[in-house]
Structure formats: structure tokens, C-alpha cells
Amino acid sequence: MIHTPSGAFPQPGPRYLAATRFFDIDDVALRTAVSTVCAGALDDTERAVRLFYWVRDGWRYDPFGVTMSADAHVASQVLAGDRGYCVSKALLLCAAARAAGIPSAIGLADVTNHLTSEKLKQWMGGSTLFINHGYALLHIAGRWRKAAPAFNIQLCQRFGVMPTEFDGRADAILQEFDQHHRQHMSYVADHGVWSDLPFEKFSAEMLAAYPNLAVANGDAAHDFVP
């Protein structure tokens, strides 16, 4: 697994197009879905844009459904469900991109959600800091672009949140302000990108930061903690 620190970009190559533990791009259902979404697209830019919106709006954002099961983060398993959270949806986008011939990497960053609901804030132990927020890094037309497909359009409309839009030519990260000009998302730290999800590191940090996550996952969660 290759890690590229924040401030740098990977050298695109076979490692960013390969099947991995979490990017199981040879899965038949995944390849069939990607082929359908990308049918008729003229180039990688159009393919990437189609895949972004497919993931953004095709899976409902559900932070309360987070699990530290490794299997739940495998792209084909995310595909088989109807919801996800920032990391699982970013993983699906990365895998779909690779299946379409677009190099990709998974990025992790810490973000503050200034509009976190009280219910979610309590579940997070009173914090509004989301560690290890996931985003996809896609190599399109010779350049790397960040794409965060977390919040589906229905959720954005319900809560007055500005949807993240992607044209394949600029980064598509979570919006700083909502539709009422209130501060929404702040990026606190970027931890770089990986050629596959560093699951053991990721899960250990998540379980340490959010005790309720460990309780919700029970003893099974600890199977993946080094």
C-alpha cells in the first residue's frame, strides 16, 4: 500500500488502477453497474462526473450506520446496500473509477461540521470534529482532482445544505457555507491519500475517537484493532 502525504500527489500508475482488498474492481456487479453508468461517455472527464453523481445520490448518507467491519468497506458490499457514509461512499467512487479505467486513491481528512445535529453530536461524544472524513482522488485529463460524494441531494435539500457539485475539472469538496450563508464545513487537517484504505489504522483511530462507535459495534469492532 502506498501513502502519499498531504501537499503531494501520487505518481499515477498501475497501483492506482489495481484491484485491492477494498477496491474489488473485478466484482461482476460492480463492473456491470459502472458499464451502465458510463455507457456513451466520450472521455474520462464525463465518466468521472457520471460516477460521482451516481455515488453521491444513489446511496443515502447515514452516519449512524457506520460500522468498523472491514467487509462493510469493500466496494462491492457498499454497492449492494442503499446507504453509506463519507468513507464508504468515497471507496465506492474510487473503485468505480478504477473499473472505468480512471486512476484513483482514497483520501482522509479531519473536518468540523458546524451544523452537526444535536443527535449526531451526542452520539459523537459532544464533538463536531469528524476525523478521517473520506474523499476520492481521481486522475482526470492529466491532473488529480478531489471529489467528496458524501451528501446525497435529498439530504442537502432537506437541511438547506449546499450540494457538492463536480465537473471533473476542479476539486469537489464539502461546502464551507450552507444555503443560508451559515458556516458549514471546515477542513482542519488533510492526512494524504492511499492506494487502498489503511483499514487497521483507520479503524483504530475511529474507535479511539468515538467511544459510542465501539459500543455500537460491540466486540466485533475490536477484531480489526491492532
CSV table of C-alpha atoms in Angstrom, one decimal:
chain,number,residue,atom,x,y,z
A,1,MET,CA,0.0,0.0,0.0
A,2,ILE,CA,1.3,3.4,-0.9
A,3,HIS,CA,0.7,6.5,1.2
A,4,THR,CA,1.2,10.0,-0.3
A,5,PRO,CA,1.3,12.7,2.4
A,6,SER,CA,-0.8,15.9,2.2
A,7,GLY,CA,0.6,18.5,-0.1
A,8,ALA,CA,1.8,16.0,-2.7
A,9,PHE,CA,0.1,13.8,-5.3
A,10,PRO,CA,0.8,10.2,-6.2
A,11,GLN,CA,2.5,9.3,-9.4
A,12,PRO,CA,-0.3,7.7,-11.5
A,13,GLY,CA,0.4,4.2,-12.5
A,14,PRO,CA,-0.8,0.6,-12.2
A,15,ARG,CA,-1.1,0.7,-8.4
A,16,TYR,CA,-3.9,3.2,-8.7
A,17,LEU,CA,-5.8,1.1,-11.2
A,18,ALA,CA,-5.4,-2.3,-9.5
A,19,ALA,CA,-7.9,-4.4,-7.6
A,20,THR,CA,-7.2,-4.3,-3.8
A,21,ARG,CA,-8.7,-5.5,-0.6
A,22,PHE,CA,-11.3,-2.7,-0.6
A,23,PHE,CA,-11.4,-1.9,-4.3
A,24,ASP,CA,-12.6,-5.2,-5.6
A,25,ILE,CA,-13.0,-3.9,-9.1
A,26,ASP,CA,-13.3,-7.4,-10.7
A,27,ASP,CA,-16.7,-7.9,-9.0
A,28,VAL,CA,-19.2,-8.6,-11.7
A,29,ALA,CA,-22.0,-6.5,-10.2
A,30,LEU,CA,-19.6,-3.5,-9.8
A,31,ARG,CA,-18.3,-3.8,-13.4
A,32,THR,CA,-21.8,-4.1,-14.8
A,33,ALA,CA,-23.0,-1.1,-12.9
A,34,VAL,CA,-20.1,1.0,-13.9
A,35,SER,CA,-20.5,0.0,-17.6
A,36,THR,CA,-24.2,1.0,-17.4
A,37,VAL,CA,-23.4,4.4,-15.8
A,38,CYS,CA,-20.6,5.2,-18.2
A,39,ALA,CA,-22.3,4.0,-21.4
A,40,GLY,CA,-21.9,6.5,-24.2
A,41,ALA,CA,-19.5,8.8,-22.2
A,42,LEU,CA,-17.0,10.4,-24.5
A,43,ASP,CA,-14.0,10.7,-22.2
A,44,ASP,CA,-12.7,10.2,-18.6
A,45,THR,CA,-14.0,13.6,-17.6
A,46,GLU,CA,-17.5,12.6,-18.5
A,47,ARG,CA,-17.1,9.2,-17.0
A,48,ALA,CA,-15.8,10.6,-13.7
A,49,VAL,CA,-18.7,13.1,-13.5
A,50,ARG,CA,-21.3,10.5,-14.1
A,51,LEU,CA,-19.8,8.2,-11.5
A,52,PHE,CA,-19.6,11.0,-8.9
A,53,TYR,CA,-23.3,11.8,-9.2
A,54,TRP,CA,-24.2,8.1,-9.3
A,55,VAL,CA,-22.5,7.6,-5.9
A,56,ARG,CA,-23.5,10.9,-4.4
A,57,ASP,CA,-27.2,10.5,-5.0
A,58,GLY,CA,-27.5,6.7,-5.3
A,59,TRP,CA,-26.6,6.0,-1.7
A,60,ARG,CA,-28.2,7.9,1.3
A,61,TYR,CA,-25.7,9.5,3.7
A,62,ASP,CA,-26.1,7.8,7.0
A,63,PRO,CA,-23.5,8.5,9.7
A,64,PHE,CA,-25.5,6.4,12.3
A,65,GLY,CA,-24.9,3.3,10.2
A,66,VAL,CA,-21.1,3.4,10.5
A,67,THR,CA,-19.5,0.1,11.3
A,68,MET,CA,-15.9,-0.9,11.8
A,69,SER,CA,-16.5,-4.1,10.0
A,70,ALA,CA,-13.8,-4.4,7.3
A,71,ASP,CA,-16.3,-6.2,4.9
A,72,ALA,CA,-18.7,-3.2,5.1
A,73,HIS,CA,-15.9,-1.0,3.5
A,74,VAL,CA,-15.4,-3.3,0.5
A,75,ALA,CA,-16.7,-1.5,-2.6
A,76,SER,CA,-18.9,-4.4,-3.8
A,77,GLN,CA,-20.6,-4.5,-0.4
A,78,VAL,CA,-21.2,-0.8,-0.4
A,79,LEU,CA,-22.7,-1.2,-3.9
A,80,ALA,CA,-25.1,-3.9,-2.6
A,81,GLY,CA,-26.6,-1.5,0.0
A,82,ASP,CA,-28.6,1.7,-0.2
A,83,ARG,CA,-26.7,3.9,2.2
A,84,GLY,CA,-23.2,4.8,3.4
A,85,TYR,CA,-21.1,7.5,5.0
A,86,CYS,CA,-18.3,9.6,3.7
A,87,VAL,CA,-15.6,6.9,3.7
A,88,SER,CA,-17.7,4.0,2.3
A,89,LYS,CA,-19.1,6.3,-0.5
A,90,ALA,CA,-15.7,7.6,-1.3
A,91,LEU,CA,-14.4,4.0,-1.5
A,92,LEU,CA,-17.2,3.1,-3.9
A,93,LEU,CA,-16.4,6.1,-6.1
A,94,CYS,CA,-12.7,5.1,-6.2
A,95,ALA,CA,-13.4,1.5,-7.1
A,96,ALA,CA,-15.9,2.6,-9.8
A,97,ALA,CA,-13.4,5.0,-11.2
A,98,ARG,CA,-10.7,2.2,-11.4
A,99,ALA,CA,-13.3,-0.1,-13.1
A,100,ALA,CA,-13.8,2.6,-15.7
A,101,GLY,CA,-10.0,3.0,-16.2
A,102,ILE,CA,-9.6,6.1,-14.1
A,103,PRO,CA,-6.7,6.0,-11.5
A,104,SER,CA,-7.9,6.7,-8.0
A,105,ALA,CA,-6.8,6.9,-4.4
A,106,ILE,CA,-8.6,7.2,-1.1
A,107,GLY,CA,-8.0,10.4,0.9
A,108,LEU,CA,-8.7,11.0,4.6
A,109,ALA,CA,-9.1,14.4,6.3
A,110,ASP,CA,-10.4,15.8,9.6
A,111,VAL,CA,-13.4,18.2,9.2
A,112,THR,CA,-15.6,20.2,11.5
A,113,ASN,CA,-19.3,20.3,10.8
A,114,HIS,CA,-20.6,23.5,12.3
A,115,LEU,CA,-24.2,22.4,11.6
A,116,THR,CA,-24.0,19.0,13.2
A,117,SER,CA,-27.3,17.9,14.6
A,118,GLU,CA,-27.6,17.5,18.4
A,119,LYS,CA,-28.4,13.9,17.9
A,120,LEU,CA,-25.2,13.2,16.0
A,121,LYS,CA,-23.2,15.5,18.2
A,122,GLN,CA,-24.3,13.5,21.3
A,123,TRP,CA,-23.5,10.2,19.5
A,124,MET,CA,-20.0,11.6,18.8
A,125,GLY,CA,-19.4,12.3,22.5
A,126,GLY,CA,-20.1,16.0,22.2
A,127,SER,CA,-17.7,16.6,19.3
A,128,THR,CA,-18.3,18.3,16.0
A,129,LEU,CA,-14.9,17.1,14.6
A,130,PHE,CA,-15.2,14.3,12.1
A,131,ILE,CA,-11.8,12.6,11.9
A,132,ASN,CA,-10.9,10.6,8.9
A,133,HIS,CA,-13.5,12.1,6.6
A,134,GLY,CA,-13.2,10.2,3.3
A,135,TYR,CA,-12.9,11.6,-0.2
A,136,ALA,CA,-11.9,10.2,-3.5
A,137,LEU,CA,-8.9,11.4,-5.5
A,138,LEU,CA,-9.3,10.9,-9.3
A,139,HIS,CA,-6.8,11.3,-12.0
A,140,ILE,CA,-8.6,13.0,-14.9
A,141,ALA,CA,-7.1,14.5,-18.1
A,142,GLY,CA,-3.6,14.5,-16.6
A,143,ARG,CA,-4.5,16.0,-13.2
A,144,TRP,CA,-5.6,14.8,-9.8
A,145,ARG,CA,-9.0,16.0,-8.5
A,146,LYS,CA,-10.6,15.6,-5.1
A,147,ALA,CA,-14.2,14.5,-5.0
A,148,ALA,CA,-16.3,14.1,-1.9
A,149,PRO,CA,-19.6,12.3,-2.8
A,150,ALA,CA,-20.9,12.1,0.8
A,151,PHE,CA,-24.1,14.1,1.0
A,152,ASN,CA,-26.9,13.0,-1.3
A,153,ILE,CA,-29.1,15.7,-2.9
A,154,GLN,CA,-32.2,14.7,-0.9
A,155,LEU,CA,-30.3,15.3,2.3
A,156,CYS,CA,-28.9,18.6,1.1
A,157,GLN,CA,-32.4,19.9,0.2
A,158,ARG,CA,-33.9,18.7,3.5
A,159,PHE,CA,-31.3,20.5,5.6
A,160,GLY,CA,-30.5,23.5,3.4
A,161,VAL,CA,-27.0,22.3,2.7
A,162,MET,CA,-25.2,23.3,-0.5
A,163,PRO,CA,-24.7,20.2,-2.6
A,164,THR,CA,-21.2,19.3,-3.6
A,165,GLU,CA,-21.0,19.6,-7.4
A,166,PHE,CA,-18.3,18.1,-9.7
A,167,ASP,CA,-17.4,19.0,-13.3
A,168,GLY,CA,-14.2,16.8,-13.4
A,169,ARG,CA,-12.1,20.0,-13.9
A,170,ALA,CA,-11.9,21.3,-10.3
A,171,ASP,CA,-12.0,19.8,-6.8
A,172,ALA,CA,-15.4,18.9,-5.4
A,173,ILE,CA,-15.1,19.1,-1.6
A,174,LEU,CA,-17.7,19.7,1.1
A,175,GLN,CA,-19.1,23.2,1.1
A,176,GLU,CA,-17.9,25.9,3.6
A,177,PHE,CA,-21.3,27.6,3.9
A,178,ASP,CA,-24.9,26.4,3.6
A,179,GLN,CA,-27.8,27.9,1.6
A,180,HIS,CA,-28.4,30.5,4.4
A,181,HIS,CA,-24.7,31.6,4.4
A,182,ARG,CA,-24.1,29.9,7.8
A,183,GLN,CA,-20.7,28.3,8.2
A,184,HIS,CA,-21.0,24.6,7.4
A,185,MET,CA,-17.8,22.6,6.9
A,186,SER,CA,-14.2,23.4,7.8
A,187,TYR,CA,-11.3,21.3,6.7
A,188,VAL,CA,-9.0,21.0,9.7
A,189,ALA,CA,-6.3,18.6,8.6
A,190,ASP,CA,-5.6,16.5,5.5
A,191,HIS,CA,-3.8,13.2,6.1
A,192,GLY,CA,-3.0,12.5,2.4
A,193,VAL,CA,-4.1,9.6,0.2
A,194,TRP,CA,-3.6,5.9,0.0
A,195,SER,CA,-3.6,3.3,-2.8
A,196,ASP,CA,-6.0,1.3,-0.6
A,197,LEU,CA,-7.8,2.0,2.6
A,198,PRO,CA,-5.4,1.7,5.6
A,199,PHE,CA,-8.1,-0.1,7.5
A,200,GLU,CA,-6.3,-1.1,10.7
A,201,LYS,CA,-5.0,2.4,11.2
A,202,PHE,CA,-8.3,4.0,10.2
A,203,SER,CA,-10.5,1.7,12.4
A,204,ALA,CA,-8.2,2.1,15.5
A,205,GLU,CA,-8.4,5.9,15.3
A,206,MET,CA,-12.1,5.9,14.8
A,207,LEU,CA,-12.8,3.6,17.7
A,208,ALA,CA,-10.5,5.7,20.0
A,209,ALA,CA,-12.1,9.0,19.0
A,210,TYR,CA,-15.7,7.9,19.2
A,211,PRO,CA,-16.5,5.6,22.2
A,212,ASN,CA,-20.1,5.1,21.1
A,213,LEU,CA,-18.9,3.7,17.9
A,214,ALA,CA,-17.0,1.0,19.8
A,215,VAL,CA,-20.1,0.3,21.9
A,216,ALA,CA,-22.4,0.1,18.8
A,217,ASN,CA,-20.0,-2.3,17.0
A,218,GLY,CA,-19.5,-4.5,20.1
A,219,ASP,CA,-16.7,-6.9,20.4
A,220,ALA,CA,-16.5,-7.5,16.6
A,221,ALA,CA,-15.2,-4.0,16.2
A,222,HIS,CA,-12.1,-4.8,18.1
A,223,ASP,CA,-11.2,-7.7,15.8
A,224,PHE,CA,-9.7,-5.1,13.4
A,225,VAL,CA,-7.8,-3.0,16.0
A,226,PRO,CA,-4.0,-3.8,16.0
